[in-house]
GROMACS .gro file of C-alpha atoms in nm:
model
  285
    1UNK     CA    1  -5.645  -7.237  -3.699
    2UNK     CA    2  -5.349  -7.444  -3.610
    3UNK     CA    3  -5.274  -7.475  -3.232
    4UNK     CA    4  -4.946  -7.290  -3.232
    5UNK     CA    5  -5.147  -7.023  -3.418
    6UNK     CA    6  -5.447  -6.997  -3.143
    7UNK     CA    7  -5.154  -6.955  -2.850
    8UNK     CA    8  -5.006  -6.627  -3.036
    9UNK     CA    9  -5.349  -6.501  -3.018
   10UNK     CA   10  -5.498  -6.614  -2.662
   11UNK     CA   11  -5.141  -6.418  -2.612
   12UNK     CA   12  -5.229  -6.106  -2.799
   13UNK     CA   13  -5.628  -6.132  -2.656
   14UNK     CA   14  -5.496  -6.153  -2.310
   15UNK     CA   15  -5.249  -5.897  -2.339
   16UNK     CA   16  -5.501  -5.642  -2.468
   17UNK     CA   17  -5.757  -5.764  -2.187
   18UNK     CA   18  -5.513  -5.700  -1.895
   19UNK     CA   19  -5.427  -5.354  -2.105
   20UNK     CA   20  -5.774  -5.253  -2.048
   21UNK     CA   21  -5.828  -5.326  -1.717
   22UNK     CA   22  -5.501  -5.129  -1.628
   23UNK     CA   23  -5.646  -4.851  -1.796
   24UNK     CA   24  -5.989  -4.854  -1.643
   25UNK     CA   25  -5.838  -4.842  -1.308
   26UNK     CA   26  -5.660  -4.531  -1.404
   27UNK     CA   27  -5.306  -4.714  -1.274
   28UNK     CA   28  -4.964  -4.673  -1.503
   29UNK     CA   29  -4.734  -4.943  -1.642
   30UNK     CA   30  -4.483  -4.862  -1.399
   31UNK     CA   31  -4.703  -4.942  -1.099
   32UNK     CA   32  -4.803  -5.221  -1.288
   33UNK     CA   33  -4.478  -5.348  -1.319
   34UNK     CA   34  -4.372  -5.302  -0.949
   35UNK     CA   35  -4.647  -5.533  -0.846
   36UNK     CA   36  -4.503  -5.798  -1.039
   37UNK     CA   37  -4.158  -5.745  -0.982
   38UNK     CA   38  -4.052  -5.645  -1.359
   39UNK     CA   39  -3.980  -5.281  -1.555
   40UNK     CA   40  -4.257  -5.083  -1.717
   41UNK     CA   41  -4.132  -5.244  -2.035
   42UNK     CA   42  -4.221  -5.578  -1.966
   43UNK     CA   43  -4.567  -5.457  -1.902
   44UNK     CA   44  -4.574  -5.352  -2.237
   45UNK     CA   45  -4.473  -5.643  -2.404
   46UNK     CA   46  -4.711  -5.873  -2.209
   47UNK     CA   47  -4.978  -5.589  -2.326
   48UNK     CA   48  -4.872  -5.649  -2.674
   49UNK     CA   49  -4.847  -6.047  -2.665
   50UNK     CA   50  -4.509  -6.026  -2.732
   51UNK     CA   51  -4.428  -6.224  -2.433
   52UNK     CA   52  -4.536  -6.592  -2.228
   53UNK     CA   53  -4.732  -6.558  -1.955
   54UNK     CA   54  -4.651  -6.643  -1.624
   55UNK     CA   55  -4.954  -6.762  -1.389
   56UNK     CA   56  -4.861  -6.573  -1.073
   57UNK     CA   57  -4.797  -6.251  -1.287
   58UNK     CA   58  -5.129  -6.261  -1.417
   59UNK     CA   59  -5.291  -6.355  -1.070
   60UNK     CA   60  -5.084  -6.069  -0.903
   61UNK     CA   61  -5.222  -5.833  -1.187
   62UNK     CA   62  -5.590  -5.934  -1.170
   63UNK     CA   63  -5.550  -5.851  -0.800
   64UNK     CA   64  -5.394  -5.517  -0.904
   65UNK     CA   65  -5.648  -5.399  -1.102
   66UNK     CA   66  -5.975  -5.559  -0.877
   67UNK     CA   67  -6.104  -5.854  -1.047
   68UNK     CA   68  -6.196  -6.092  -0.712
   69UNK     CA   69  -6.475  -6.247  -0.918
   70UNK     CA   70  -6.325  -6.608  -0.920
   71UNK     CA   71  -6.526  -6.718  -1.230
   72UNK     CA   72  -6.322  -6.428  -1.448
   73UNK     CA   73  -6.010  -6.497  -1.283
   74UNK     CA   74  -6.032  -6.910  -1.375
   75UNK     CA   75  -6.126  -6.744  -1.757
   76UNK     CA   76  -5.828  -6.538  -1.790
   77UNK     CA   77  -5.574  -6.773  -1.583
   78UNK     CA   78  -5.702  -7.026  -1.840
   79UNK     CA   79  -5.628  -6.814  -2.110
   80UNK     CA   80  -5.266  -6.748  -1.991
   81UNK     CA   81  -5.193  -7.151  -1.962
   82UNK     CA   82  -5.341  -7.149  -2.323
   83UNK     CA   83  -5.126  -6.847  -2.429
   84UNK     CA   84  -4.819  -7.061  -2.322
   85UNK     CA   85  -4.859  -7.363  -2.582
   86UNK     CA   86  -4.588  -7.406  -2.735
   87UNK     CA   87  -4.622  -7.369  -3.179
   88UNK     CA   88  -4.489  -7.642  -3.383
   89UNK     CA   89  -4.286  -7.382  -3.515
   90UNK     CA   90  -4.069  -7.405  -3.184
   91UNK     CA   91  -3.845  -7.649  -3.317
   92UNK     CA   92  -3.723  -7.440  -3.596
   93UNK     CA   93  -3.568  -7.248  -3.339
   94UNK     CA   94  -3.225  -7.267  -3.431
   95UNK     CA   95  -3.320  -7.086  -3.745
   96UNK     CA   96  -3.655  -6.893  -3.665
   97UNK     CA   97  -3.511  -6.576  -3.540
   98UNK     CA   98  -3.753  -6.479  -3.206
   99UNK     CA   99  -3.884  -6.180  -3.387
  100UNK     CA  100  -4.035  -6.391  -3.684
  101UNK     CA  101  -4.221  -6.654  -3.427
  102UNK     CA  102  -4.508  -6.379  -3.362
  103UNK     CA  103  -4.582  -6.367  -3.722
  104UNK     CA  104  -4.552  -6.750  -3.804
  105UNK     CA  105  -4.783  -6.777  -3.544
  106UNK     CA  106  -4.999  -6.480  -3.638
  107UNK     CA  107  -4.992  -6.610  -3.984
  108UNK     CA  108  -5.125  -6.920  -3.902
  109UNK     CA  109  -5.402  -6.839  -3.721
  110UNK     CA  110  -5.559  -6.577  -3.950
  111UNK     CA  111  -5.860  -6.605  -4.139
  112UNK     CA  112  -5.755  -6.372  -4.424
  113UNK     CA  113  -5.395  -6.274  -4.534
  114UNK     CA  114  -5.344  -5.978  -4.799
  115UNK     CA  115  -5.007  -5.905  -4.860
  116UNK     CA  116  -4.803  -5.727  -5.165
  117UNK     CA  117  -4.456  -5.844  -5.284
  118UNK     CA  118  -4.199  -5.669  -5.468
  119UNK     CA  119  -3.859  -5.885  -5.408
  120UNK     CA  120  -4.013  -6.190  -5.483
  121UNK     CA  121  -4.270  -6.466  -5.438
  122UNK     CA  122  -4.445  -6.421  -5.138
  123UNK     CA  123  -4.308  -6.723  -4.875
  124UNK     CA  124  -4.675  -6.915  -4.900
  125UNK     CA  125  -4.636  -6.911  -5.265
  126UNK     CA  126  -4.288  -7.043  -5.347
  127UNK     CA  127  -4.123  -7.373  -5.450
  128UNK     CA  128  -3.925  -7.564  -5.251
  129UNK     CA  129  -3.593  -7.501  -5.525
  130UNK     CA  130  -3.752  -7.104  -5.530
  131UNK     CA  131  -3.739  -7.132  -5.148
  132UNK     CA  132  -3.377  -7.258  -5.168
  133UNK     CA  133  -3.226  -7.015  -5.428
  134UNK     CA  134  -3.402  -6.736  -5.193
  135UNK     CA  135  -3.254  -6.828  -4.875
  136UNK     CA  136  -2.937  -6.915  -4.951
  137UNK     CA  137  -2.944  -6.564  -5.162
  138UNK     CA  138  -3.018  -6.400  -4.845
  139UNK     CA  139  -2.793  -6.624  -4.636
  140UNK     CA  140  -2.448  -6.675  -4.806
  141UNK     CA  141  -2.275  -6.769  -4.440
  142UNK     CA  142  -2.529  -7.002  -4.393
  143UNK     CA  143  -2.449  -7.410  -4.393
  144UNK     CA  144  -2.626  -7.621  -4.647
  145UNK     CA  145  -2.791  -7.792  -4.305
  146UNK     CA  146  -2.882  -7.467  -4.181
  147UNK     CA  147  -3.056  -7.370  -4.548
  148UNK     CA  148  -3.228  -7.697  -4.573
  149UNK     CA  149  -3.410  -7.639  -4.262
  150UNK     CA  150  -3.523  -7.290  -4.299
  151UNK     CA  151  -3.629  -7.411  -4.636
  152UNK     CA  152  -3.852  -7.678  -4.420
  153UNK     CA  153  -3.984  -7.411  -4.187
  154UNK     CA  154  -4.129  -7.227  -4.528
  155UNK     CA  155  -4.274  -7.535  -4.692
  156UNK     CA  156  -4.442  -7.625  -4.356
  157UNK     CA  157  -4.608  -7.289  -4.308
  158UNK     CA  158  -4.765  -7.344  -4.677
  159UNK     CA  159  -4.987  -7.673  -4.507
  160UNK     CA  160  -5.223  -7.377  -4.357
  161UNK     CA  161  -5.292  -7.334  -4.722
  162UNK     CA  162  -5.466  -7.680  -4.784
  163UNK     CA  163  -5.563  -7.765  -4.405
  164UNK     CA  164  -5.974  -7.757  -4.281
  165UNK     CA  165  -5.940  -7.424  -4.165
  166UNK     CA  166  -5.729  -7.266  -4.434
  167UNK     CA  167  -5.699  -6.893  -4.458
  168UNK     CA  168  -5.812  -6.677  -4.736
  169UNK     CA  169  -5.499  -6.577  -4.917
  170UNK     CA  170  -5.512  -6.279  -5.174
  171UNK     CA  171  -5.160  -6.185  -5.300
  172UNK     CA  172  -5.074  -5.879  -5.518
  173UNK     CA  173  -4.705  -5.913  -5.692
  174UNK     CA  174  -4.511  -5.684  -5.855
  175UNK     CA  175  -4.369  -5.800  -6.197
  176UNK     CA  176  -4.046  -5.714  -6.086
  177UNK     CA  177  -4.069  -6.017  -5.808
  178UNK     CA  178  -4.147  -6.255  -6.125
  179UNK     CA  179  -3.918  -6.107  -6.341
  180UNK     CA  180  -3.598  -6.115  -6.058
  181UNK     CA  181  -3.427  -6.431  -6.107
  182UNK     CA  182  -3.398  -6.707  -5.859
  183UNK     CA  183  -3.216  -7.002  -5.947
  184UNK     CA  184  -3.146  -7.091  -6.292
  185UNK     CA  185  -3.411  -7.094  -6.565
  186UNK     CA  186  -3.595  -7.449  -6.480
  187UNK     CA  187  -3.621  -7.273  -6.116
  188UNK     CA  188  -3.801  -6.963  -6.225
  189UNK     CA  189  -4.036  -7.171  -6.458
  190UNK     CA  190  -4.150  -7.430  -6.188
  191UNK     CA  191  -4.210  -7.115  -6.007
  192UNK     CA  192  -4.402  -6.999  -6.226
  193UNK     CA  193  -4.594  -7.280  -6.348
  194UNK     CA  194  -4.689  -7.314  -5.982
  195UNK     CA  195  -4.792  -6.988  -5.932
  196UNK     CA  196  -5.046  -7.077  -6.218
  197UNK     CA  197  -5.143  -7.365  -6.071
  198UNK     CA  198  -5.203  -7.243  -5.679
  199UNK     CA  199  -5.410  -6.971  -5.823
  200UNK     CA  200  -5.679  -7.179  -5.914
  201UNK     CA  201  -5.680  -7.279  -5.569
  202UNK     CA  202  -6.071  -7.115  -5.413
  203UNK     CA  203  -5.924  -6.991  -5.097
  204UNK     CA  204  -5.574  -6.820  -5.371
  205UNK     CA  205  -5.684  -6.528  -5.529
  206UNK     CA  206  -5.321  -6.398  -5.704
  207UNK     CA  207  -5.295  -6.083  -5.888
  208UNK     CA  208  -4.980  -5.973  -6.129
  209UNK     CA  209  -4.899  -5.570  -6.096
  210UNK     CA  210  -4.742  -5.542  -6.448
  211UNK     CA  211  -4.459  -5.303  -6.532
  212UNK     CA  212  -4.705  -5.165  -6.797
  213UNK     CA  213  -4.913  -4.993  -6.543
  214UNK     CA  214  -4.657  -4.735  -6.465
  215UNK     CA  215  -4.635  -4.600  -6.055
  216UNK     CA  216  -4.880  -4.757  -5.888
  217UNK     CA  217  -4.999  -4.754  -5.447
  218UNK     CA  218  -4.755  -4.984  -5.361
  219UNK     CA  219  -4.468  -4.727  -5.349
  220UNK     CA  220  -4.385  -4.812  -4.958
  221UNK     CA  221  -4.268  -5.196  -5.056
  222UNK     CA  222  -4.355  -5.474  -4.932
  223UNK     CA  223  -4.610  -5.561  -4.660
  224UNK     CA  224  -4.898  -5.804  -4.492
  225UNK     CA  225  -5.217  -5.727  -4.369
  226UNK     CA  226  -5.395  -6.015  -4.163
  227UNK     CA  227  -5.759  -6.049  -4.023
  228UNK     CA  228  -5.827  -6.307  -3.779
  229UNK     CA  229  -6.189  -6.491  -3.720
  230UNK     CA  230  -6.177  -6.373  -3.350
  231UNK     CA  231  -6.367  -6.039  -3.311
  232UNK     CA  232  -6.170  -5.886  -3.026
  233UNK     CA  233  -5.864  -5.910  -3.228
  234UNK     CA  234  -5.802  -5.603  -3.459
  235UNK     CA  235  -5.656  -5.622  -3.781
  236UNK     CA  236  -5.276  -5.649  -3.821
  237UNK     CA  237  -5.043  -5.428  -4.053
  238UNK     CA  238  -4.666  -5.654  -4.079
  239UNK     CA  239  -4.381  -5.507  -4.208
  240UNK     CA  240  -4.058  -5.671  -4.221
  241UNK     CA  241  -3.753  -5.571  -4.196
  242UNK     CA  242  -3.385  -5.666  -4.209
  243UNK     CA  243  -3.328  -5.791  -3.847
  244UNK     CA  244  -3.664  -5.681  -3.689
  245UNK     CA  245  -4.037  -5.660  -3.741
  246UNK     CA  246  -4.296  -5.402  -3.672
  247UNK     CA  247  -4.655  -5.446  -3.631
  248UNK     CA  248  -4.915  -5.191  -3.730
  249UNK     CA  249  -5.272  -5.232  -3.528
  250UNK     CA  250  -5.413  -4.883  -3.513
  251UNK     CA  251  -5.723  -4.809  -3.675
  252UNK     CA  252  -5.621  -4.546  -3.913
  253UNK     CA  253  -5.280  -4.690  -3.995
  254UNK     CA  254  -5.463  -5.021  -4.091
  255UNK     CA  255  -5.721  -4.810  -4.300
  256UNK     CA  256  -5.439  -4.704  -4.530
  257UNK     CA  257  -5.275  -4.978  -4.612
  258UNK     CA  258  -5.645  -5.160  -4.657
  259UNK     CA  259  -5.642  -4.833  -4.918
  260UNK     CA  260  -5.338  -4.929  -5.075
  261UNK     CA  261  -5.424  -5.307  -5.079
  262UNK     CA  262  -5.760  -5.206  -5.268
  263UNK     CA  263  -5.598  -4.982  -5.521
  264UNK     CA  264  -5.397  -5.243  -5.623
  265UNK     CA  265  -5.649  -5.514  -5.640
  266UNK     CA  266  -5.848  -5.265  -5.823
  267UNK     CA  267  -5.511  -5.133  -6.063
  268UNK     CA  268  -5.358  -5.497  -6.118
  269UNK     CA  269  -5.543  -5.762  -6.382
  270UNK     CA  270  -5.798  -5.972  -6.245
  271UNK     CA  271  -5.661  -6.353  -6.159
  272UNK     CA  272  -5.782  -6.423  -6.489
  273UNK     CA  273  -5.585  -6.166  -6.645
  274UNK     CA  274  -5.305  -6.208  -6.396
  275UNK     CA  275  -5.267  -6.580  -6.538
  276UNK     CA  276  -5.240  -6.428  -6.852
  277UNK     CA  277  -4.938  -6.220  -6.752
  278UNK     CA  278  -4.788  -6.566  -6.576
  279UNK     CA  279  -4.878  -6.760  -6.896
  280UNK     CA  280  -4.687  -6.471  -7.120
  281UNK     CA  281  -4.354  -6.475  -6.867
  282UNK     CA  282  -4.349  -6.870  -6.892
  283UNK     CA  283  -4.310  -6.848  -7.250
  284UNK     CA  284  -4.021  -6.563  -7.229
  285UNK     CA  285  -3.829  -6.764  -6.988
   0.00000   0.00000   0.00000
């Protein structure tokens, strides 16, 4: 886990802590809030993680809500400075928009990252000219500065694939993400050639959903489920979207998209096979 990474989730593990001692104590977010001197709102962002953590918040809180034990308050007032470390990500932030730092940060720290792709090459997985064609695709405003770095932000988020404590990465995609063009035709085959190579990667399992299967689970698009080595910290559900994120961490909304993720595991070729499919667009392109 990268350091960045373990502050987004002290965040999130605090958060959730103070949530439940709120609750226990039977006392609402807006009183919450009034002791602190913020709206209800706030309360539920620093719930969520979504937020830094200031010290006499959290000390005005713990008071709130009856924890006097001094050896619990040093635990969770340590876990608030640690919250607040700042992610190396934090100097992309002329081009990280704030609602995609959570999840570079979340990403990072996981243990296990399952995600499905439609569009195209899931960010871990591309090239560096891939990476280019797709953000200045999705950018056309953008300066060729701007582009270059958000092109460095991607490739530096793939180092958590070869680092000691590299994730588990299994990544369903949709033939239509290998069959889109990005780039010219020496663009799409590095891609591709890459794609065969990172699968053989032990912690890359990659699977191809080919058009030849017909409809298949992954009707809702695109999405990322993540599992983290911490066991108070629930698994994550991210879905992207054009100028936000949302985050999915209840139970049963988790359980289906762990359903969907399955089917297509089970529905797609094995990596094996999967290379096969890879192997059969190289030669077509």
């Amino acid at each position: 886990m990268s350091p960045g990474g373990g502050s987004v989730v002290r965040r999130i593990l605090l958060g959730s802590q103070l949530r439940r001692l709120r609750e226990s104590r039977g006392i609402t977010r807006e009183a919450a809030g009034y002791s602190i001197r913020a709206s209800e709102s706030k309360i539920s962002r620093m719930e969520l993680g979504r937020v830094s953590f200031k010290a006499r918040d959290v000390e005005d809180l713990l008071t709130l809500y009856g924890v006097i034990d001094d050896a619990e308050r040093a635990a969770l007032l340590g876990l608030a400075k640690e919250a607040n470390l700042a992610g190396w990500w934090h100097s992309y932030g002329d081009v990280l928009p704030g609602w995609f730092q959570t999840y570079v940060g979340l990403e990072g720290a996981a243990s296990l990252i399952r995600a499905y792709e439609v569009q195209f090459v899931h960010g871990l997985l591309q090239t560096e000219a891939y990476a280019h064609a797709v953000v200045s695709r999705g950018n056309p405003k953008a300066s060729t500065a701007e582009i270059d770095r958000r092109v460095a932000l991607r490739l530096e988020r793939q180092k958590a694939l070869v680092s000691e404590s590299a994730p588990q990465l299994h990544a369903v995609l949709d033939e239509a993400a290998l069959r889109r063009p990005y780039g010219d035709r020496n663009v799409m085959r590095g891609q591709l050639q890459h794609l065969m190579e990172i699968s053989e990667q032990p912690n890359v399992t990659l699977q191809v959903m080919p058009f030849s299967f017909g409809g298949h689970a992954g009707e809702s698009g695109a999405f990322t489920l993540l599992r983290f080595p911490e066991s108070d910290l629930s698994d994550l559900v991210y879905l992207e979207q054009l100028t936000s994120s949302l985050y999915l961490d209840k139970p049963e909304e988790v359980a289906q998209y762990e359903q969907v993720m399955e089917e297509l595991q089970r529905e797609s070729p094995d990596p094996a096979g999967s290379r096969d499919v890879l192997r059969g667009l190289l030669q077509l392109s």
